[in-house]
Coordinates of C-alpha atoms and ligand atoms in Angstrom, one line a residue:
M1 CA -0.4 -0.4 -0.1
S2 CA 1.5 3.5 -1.0
I3 CA 1.3 5.9 2.4
S4 CA 0.6 9.8 0.2
S5 CA 2.8 12.3 2.3
G6 CA -0.5 14.2 2.5
D7 CA -2.1 12.2 5.3
P8 CA -0.6 13.0 8.5
L9 CA -2.5 10.1 9.7
A10 CA -1.8 7.1 7.8
L11 CA 2.1 8.4 7.5
L12 CA 1.7 8.4 11.8
N13 CA 0.9 4.6 11.2
G14 CA 3.5 3.2 8.5
I15 CA 6.0 4.1 11.0
T16 CA 4.5 3.6 14.7
S17 CA 4.2 0.1 12.4
G18 CA 8.0 -0.1 12.0
Q19 CA 7.6 0.7 7.7
R20 CA 11.0 1.8 7.0
R21 CA 9.4 3.4 3.7
A22 CA 6.6 5.6 5.2
L23 CA 9.9 6.7 7.6
A24 CA 11.6 7.7 4.9
R25 CA 9.0 10.0 3.8
A26 CA 8.1 10.9 6.3
I27 CA 11.2 13.0 6.4
S28 CA 11.7 14.9 3.3
F29 CA 7.6 15.8 3.7
C30 CA 8.8 17.5 6.7
E31 CA 12.1 18.9 4.8
N32 CA 10.6 19.4 1.6
S33 CA 7.7 21.3 3.1
P34 CA 8.0 22.6 7.0
D35 CA 4.6 23.7 6.7
E36 CA 2.6 21.2 5.5
S37 CA 3.9 18.9 7.9
R38 CA 3.0 20.6 10.8
P39 CA -0.3 18.2 11.4
L40 CA 2.0 15.7 11.3
I41 CA 4.5 17.2 13.9
S42 CA 1.7 17.5 15.5
A43 CA 0.5 14.2 15.5
L44 CA 3.7 13.2 17.2
Y45 CA 4.2 14.9 19.8
R46 CA 0.5 13.2 21.0
S47 CA 1.1 10.0 20.0
K48 CA 2.8 9.7 23.7
R49 CA 5.8 7.9 21.4
L50 CA 8.5 10.6 21.9
G51 CA 11.6 11.0 24.2
R52 CA 12.5 6.8 24.1
S53 CA 15.4 7.2 22.2
K54 CA 19.4 8.1 23.5
V55 CA 19.5 10.4 21.2
V56 CA 23.7 11.3 20.8
G57 CA 25.7 13.7 19.0
I58 CA 28.6 13.6 18.2
T59 CA 30.4 17.0 16.7
G60 CA 34.8 17.6 15.6
S61 CA 36.0 19.3 12.7
P62 CA 35.6 17.9 9.1
G63 CA 38.5 14.1 9.4
V64 CA 38.3 13.9 12.8
G65 CA 37.4 10.7 12.1
K66 CA 33.2 10.9 13.3
S67 CA 32.9 8.5 10.4
T68 CA 34.4 5.5 10.8
L69 CA 33.4 6.2 14.8
T70 CA 29.5 6.5 13.3
G71 CA 30.3 3.4 11.8
F72 CA 31.6 1.2 14.5
L73 CA 29.9 2.6 17.3
I74 CA 26.8 1.9 14.6
R75 CA 28.0 -1.8 14.6
H76 CA 28.5 -2.0 18.5
L77 CA 25.3 -0.9 18.9
R78 CA 23.9 -4.4 16.8
T79 CA 26.2 -6.5 18.6
R80 CA 24.4 -5.2 21.8
G81 CA 20.7 -5.8 20.7
Y82 CA 20.2 -2.1 19.9
S83 CA 18.7 -0.4 16.6
V84 CA 20.5 2.7 15.3
G85 CA 19.1 5.8 13.5
V86 CA 22.1 8.0 12.3
I87 CA 20.5 11.8 11.1
L88 CA 24.6 13.2 9.3
I89 CA 25.6 16.8 8.8
D90 CA 27.5 18.7 7.3
P91 CA 26.1 22.3 7.1
S92 CA 29.3 23.8 5.2
S93 CA 28.8 21.1 1.5
P94 CA 25.0 20.7 1.2
F95 CA 25.3 18.4 -1.6
T96 CA 27.9 16.5 -1.6
G97 CA 29.4 16.5 2.1
G98 CA 26.5 14.6 3.7
A99 CA 24.9 12.9 1.3
L100 CA 29.3 11.3 0.7
L101 CA 29.6 10.5 4.4
G102 CA 26.0 8.7 4.6
D103 CA 27.2 7.2 1.3
R104 CA 30.7 5.5 3.0
I105 CA 28.7 4.3 6.1
R106 CA 25.6 3.1 4.1
M107 CA 28.3 1.1 2.0
S108 CA 29.1 -1.2 4.9
E109 CA 27.8 -3.7 6.8
S110 CA 24.3 -1.5 7.8
N111 CA 23.0 -1.5 4.6
T112 CA 20.7 -4.3 4.7
D113 CA 20.2 -4.5 8.4
T114 CA 16.4 -3.1 8.9
G115 CA 17.8 -1.9 12.3
V116 CA 19.8 0.4 10.7
F117 CA 18.6 4.2 9.2
I118 CA 20.9 6.3 8.1
R119 CA 20.2 9.7 6.4
S120 CA 21.6 12.6 5.4
M121 CA 21.0 16.8 5.6
G122 CA 22.7 19.6 3.6
S123 CA 21.7 22.8 5.6
R124 CA 20.4 24.7 2.4
G125 CA 17.7 23.9 1.2
H126 CA 15.3 23.6 4.2
L127 CA 12.9 26.4 4.3
G128 CA 11.8 26.0 7.9
G129 CA 15.6 25.8 9.1
L130 CA 19.1 23.2 9.9
S131 CA 17.7 23.1 13.0
L132 CA 14.4 22.7 12.9
A133 CA 14.6 19.8 9.7
T134 CA 16.8 18.1 12.4
Q135 CA 14.1 18.4 15.2
D136 CA 11.9 16.9 13.0
T137 CA 14.3 13.6 12.3
V138 CA 15.0 13.2 15.4
S139 CA 11.5 12.9 17.1
L140 CA 10.5 10.8 13.8
L141 CA 13.6 8.7 14.1
D142 CA 12.2 8.6 17.7
A143 CA 8.9 7.9 17.1
F144 CA 10.2 4.5 15.3
G145 CA 11.1 2.6 18.0
F146 CA 15.2 3.3 17.5
D147 CA 16.9 2.9 20.7
Y148 CA 19.9 5.3 20.2
I149 CA 20.0 7.4 17.7
L150 CA 23.6 9.1 16.3
I151 CA 23.5 12.8 14.8
E152 CA 26.9 13.9 13.2
T153 CA 27.8 17.1 11.9
V154 CA 31.2 18.7 10.6
G155 CA 32.8 21.2 12.4
I156 CA 32.7 22.9 16.1
G157 CA 31.3 26.4 15.5
Q158 CA 28.2 28.3 15.7
A159 CA 25.9 25.2 13.4
E160 CA 26.4 22.5 15.1
T161 CA 26.5 23.8 18.9
E162 CA 22.6 24.3 17.5
I163 CA 22.3 21.1 16.6
V164 CA 23.8 19.4 19.0
K165 CA 21.6 21.4 21.2
T166 CA 18.6 18.8 20.0
A167 CA 20.9 15.8 21.5
D168 CA 21.0 14.5 24.3
L169 CA 24.4 14.2 24.9
T170 CA 27.3 15.5 22.8
V171 CA 30.5 13.5 21.7
V172 CA 33.3 15.5 20.9
V173 CA 35.6 14.6 19.0
A174 CA 40.0 15.8 17.7
V175 CA 43.1 14.6 17.4
P176 CA 47.0 15.2 18.1
G177 CA 48.0 17.4 15.6
L178 CA 45.1 20.3 14.5
G179 CA 44.6 22.6 17.7
D180 CA 41.6 21.1 18.2
E181 CA 42.2 22.0 22.3
I182 CA 42.6 25.6 20.5
Q183 CA 39.3 24.9 19.2
I184 CA 37.7 23.5 21.9
I185 CA 38.1 26.7 24.2
K186 CA 37.2 29.2 20.7
A187 CA 33.5 27.0 20.0
G188 CA 32.7 27.2 24.0
V189 CA 32.0 23.1 23.1
M190 CA 33.5 23.0 26.4
E191 CA 29.5 23.5 27.9
I192 CA 28.0 21.2 25.7
G193 CA 30.9 18.5 24.9
D194 CA 29.5 14.7 28.1
I195 CA 32.4 13.4 26.5
F196 CA 35.5 14.1 25.0
V197 CA 37.2 11.7 22.0
V198 CA 40.6 12.3 21.2
N199 CA 40.0 9.6 18.1
K200 CA 43.9 8.7 16.6
A201 CA 45.9 8.2 19.5
D202 CA 48.3 6.1 17.1
K203 CA 49.8 9.8 15.8
D204 CA 52.0 11.5 17.9
G205 CA 50.5 14.4 20.2
A206 CA 47.7 11.8 21.4
E207 CA 48.9 12.1 25.6
K208 CA 49.6 15.6 24.8
V209 CA 45.8 16.6 23.4
I210 CA 44.7 13.9 26.1
T211 CA 46.3 16.1 29.2
E212 CA 45.0 19.6 27.9
I213 CA 41.6 18.4 27.9
N214 CA 41.5 16.9 30.8
M215 CA 43.1 20.1 32.2
M216 CA 40.1 22.2 30.7
L217 CA 38.2 20.2 32.0
D218 CA 39.6 20.6 35.3
M219 CA 39.1 24.2 35.9
A220 CA 36.0 24.6 33.4
P221 CA 33.2 24.6 36.6
G222 CA 30.4 21.6 37.0
V223 CA 27.1 22.7 36.5
P224 CA 25.4 24.7 40.2
G225 CA 23.3 23.1 42.0
K226 CA 24.0 19.3 40.6
D227 CA 26.3 16.1 41.2
L228 CA 27.8 15.0 37.3
P229 CA 31.3 14.3 37.4
R230 CA 33.7 15.2 34.9
P231 CA 33.4 14.5 31.0
P232 CA 35.1 11.6 30.4
V233 CA 38.0 11.7 27.4
L234 CA 38.7 8.9 26.5
R235 CA 41.4 7.6 23.4
C236 CA 40.5 5.8 20.2
I237 CA 42.1 4.8 17.2
A238 CA 38.4 4.6 15.3
N239 CA 39.7 2.7 12.1
R240 CA 41.2 0.0 13.9
D241 CA 37.6 -0.2 16.5
Q242 CA 39.9 0.1 19.5
G243 CA 38.4 2.0 22.4
V244 CA 34.7 2.3 19.4
S245 CA 32.8 -0.4 22.1
E246 CA 34.4 1.3 25.1
L247 CA 33.3 4.7 24.1
L248 CA 29.4 3.2 24.3
T249 CA 29.8 2.7 27.4
A250 CA 31.1 5.2 28.7
V251 CA 28.2 7.2 26.1
D252 CA 25.6 4.6 28.5
E253 CA 27.6 6.1 32.1
R254 CA 27.1 9.2 31.1
W255 CA 23.1 9.5 29.9
L256 CA 22.7 7.3 33.6
Q257 CA 24.3 10.3 35.1
L258 CA 22.9 12.6 33.0
D259 CA 19.4 11.2 33.6
I260 CA 20.2 10.8 37.6
S261 CA 21.0 14.1 38.5
D262 CA 17.4 15.8 36.1
I263 CA 20.0 17.2 33.9
L264 CA 19.0 15.4 30.6
L265 CA 15.2 16.1 32.3
V266 CA 16.4 20.4 32.1
R267 CA 18.2 19.6 28.4
R268 CA 15.3 17.5 27.1
R269 CA 12.8 20.9 28.7
E270 CA 14.8 23.2 27.1
R271 CA 14.6 21.6 23.6
I272 CA 10.9 21.9 23.9
W273 CA 11.3 25.3 24.4
Q274 CA 13.8 25.7 21.4
A275 CA 10.8 24.1 19.6
V276 CA 8.3 26.2 20.4
N277 CA 10.3 29.5 19.4
E278 CA 11.2 27.9 16.5
S279 CA 7.3 27.3 15.4
L280 CA 7.5 31.3 16.7
H281 CA 9.4 32.3 14.3
Y282 CA 8.6 29.9 11.6
S283 CA 4.6 31.2 12.3
L284 CA 4.9 34.7 12.1
M285 CA 7.6 34.6 8.9
L286 CA 4.9 32.8 6.9
N287 CA 2.1 34.9 8.1
L288 CA 4.2 38.1 7.2
R289 CA 5.9 36.8 3.8
P290 CA 3.0 38.7 2.1
Y291 CA 4.3 42.4 3.8
L292 CA 8.2 41.0 2.8
S293 CA 7.7 41.2 -0.8
V294 CA 10.5 42.2 -1.9
P295 CA 9.2 46.0 -3.2
S296 CA 8.0 46.9 0.0
R297 CA 11.1 45.3 1.6
H298 CA 13.7 47.2 -0.2
S299 CA 11.7 50.6 1.2
L300 CA 11.6 49.3 4.1
V301 CA 15.3 48.8 3.6
E302 CA 15.5 52.1 2.6
R303 CA 13.4 54.4 4.8
I304 CA 16.1 52.4 7.3
R305 CA 19.9 52.8 5.2
L306 CA 18.6 57.0 5.0
G307 CA 17.7 57.4 9.2
E308 CA 13.9 57.5 8.7
S309 CA 13.5 54.7 10.3
S310 CA 14.6 51.8 12.7
P311 CA 15.0 47.9 12.3
F312 CA 13.0 48.3 15.6
E313 CA 10.7 50.6 14.7
E314 CA 9.2 48.3 11.1
A315 CA 9.4 45.2 13.0
Q316 CA 7.3 46.6 15.0
G317 CA 5.4 47.9 12.0
L318 CA 4.9 44.4 10.6
L319 CA 3.2 43.1 13.1
H320 CA 0.8 45.8 13.8
Q321 CA -0.3 45.3 9.8
K322 CA -0.8 42.5 10.4
F323 CA -2.5 41.7 14.1
F324 CA -3.7 45.1 15.5
Ligands
GDP1 P1 35.3 12.8 9.5 O1 35.5 13.8 8.1 O2 35.0 12.9 10.9 O3 33.8 11.7 9.3 O4 36.8 10.9 9.5 P2 36.4 10.0 8.7 O5 36.0 9.1 9.0 O6 36.2 10.2 7.2 O7 38.0 10.1 8.7 C1 39.3 10.4 7.7 C2 39.8 9.4 7.3 O8 40.7 9.5 9.1 C3 39.8 8.3 7.1 O9 40.7 8.2 6.5 C4 40.2 7.0 7.6 O10 40.1 5.9 7.5 C5 41.2 8.0 9.0 N1 41.2 7.4 10.6 C6 40.6 7.6 10.7 N2 40.5 6.7 12.4 C7 41.6 7.3 12.9 C8 42.7 6.3 13.1 O11 42.0 6.7 15.1 N3 44.0 6.8 13.3 C9 44.7 7.4 12.3 N4 45.6 7.2 11.6 N5 43.0 7.2 10.6 C10 42.0 7.4 10.8

């Protein structure tokens, strides 16, 4: 039976009854039509099937070995009897990066395994913004019933930090020789990292990076009022599958610590609030679209440029025109 994208209930039923095609179609539907797909997402929230997957973010500069790690993490999860959904994001390279990474993993043994579902996403072409598309995909994979959801994102800048907020916990991957420890401080990833991995530990300088990250973590303030152990720093040689099983064990331990200390709940609440904010922003833009045509936008910008008005006043004016 084929399921049309326009029928949210049929799609939802397909997803909750384990139909992978319905899942794939629903993800594309949300990516391509952030507007029309809202009833589906709303039905998902009301299905009470959300919040059961462990959502793990994996971030780090290009080439540090994230895909290799992810590939072996999938294998270890499957060996332990868990199903896993994977989202690969490459904000810098919408057409090649994410898709290539996806292909690379898909080429491995995972492609015939029904306990694994892999989806690549580029940043452009997401009308509702990448973090909305990511959040929708996480919700769909969660409702489908995957035990784990891995979100792999390239880079450790602002955009990635935002996407990573979609995860319950985040693994930050660094390697020797890239100056990652400096980047980590600069990008403020210290706060988002729950586990630090120094990959390519077969290369010179790995111990130095481990020591430096440990020192930074020792100096970092803990979470006020919460009894949470300091994030661990692990060493891996991903391409030889060394340290990956230990990483998975560390993920489970950390997840439990976050759960017990209520930080998981705080993060999930924050995620919901972020979704409300994004929906609000999106709804506003949608409602205001008729007032934002190119000619009216041009005269608005010119008024501000010529000192006759200000961005705040124009925003207020638009809201008044539409709602009051
Ligand atoms: P990503 O861009 O972060 O996803 O990195 P990849 O997983 O594509 O890995 C980049 C390259 O590093 C590939 O050629 C891997 O085979 C290699 N690689 C991954 N892990 C290790 C490791 O632990 N040691 C060494 N020497 N190479 C590795």
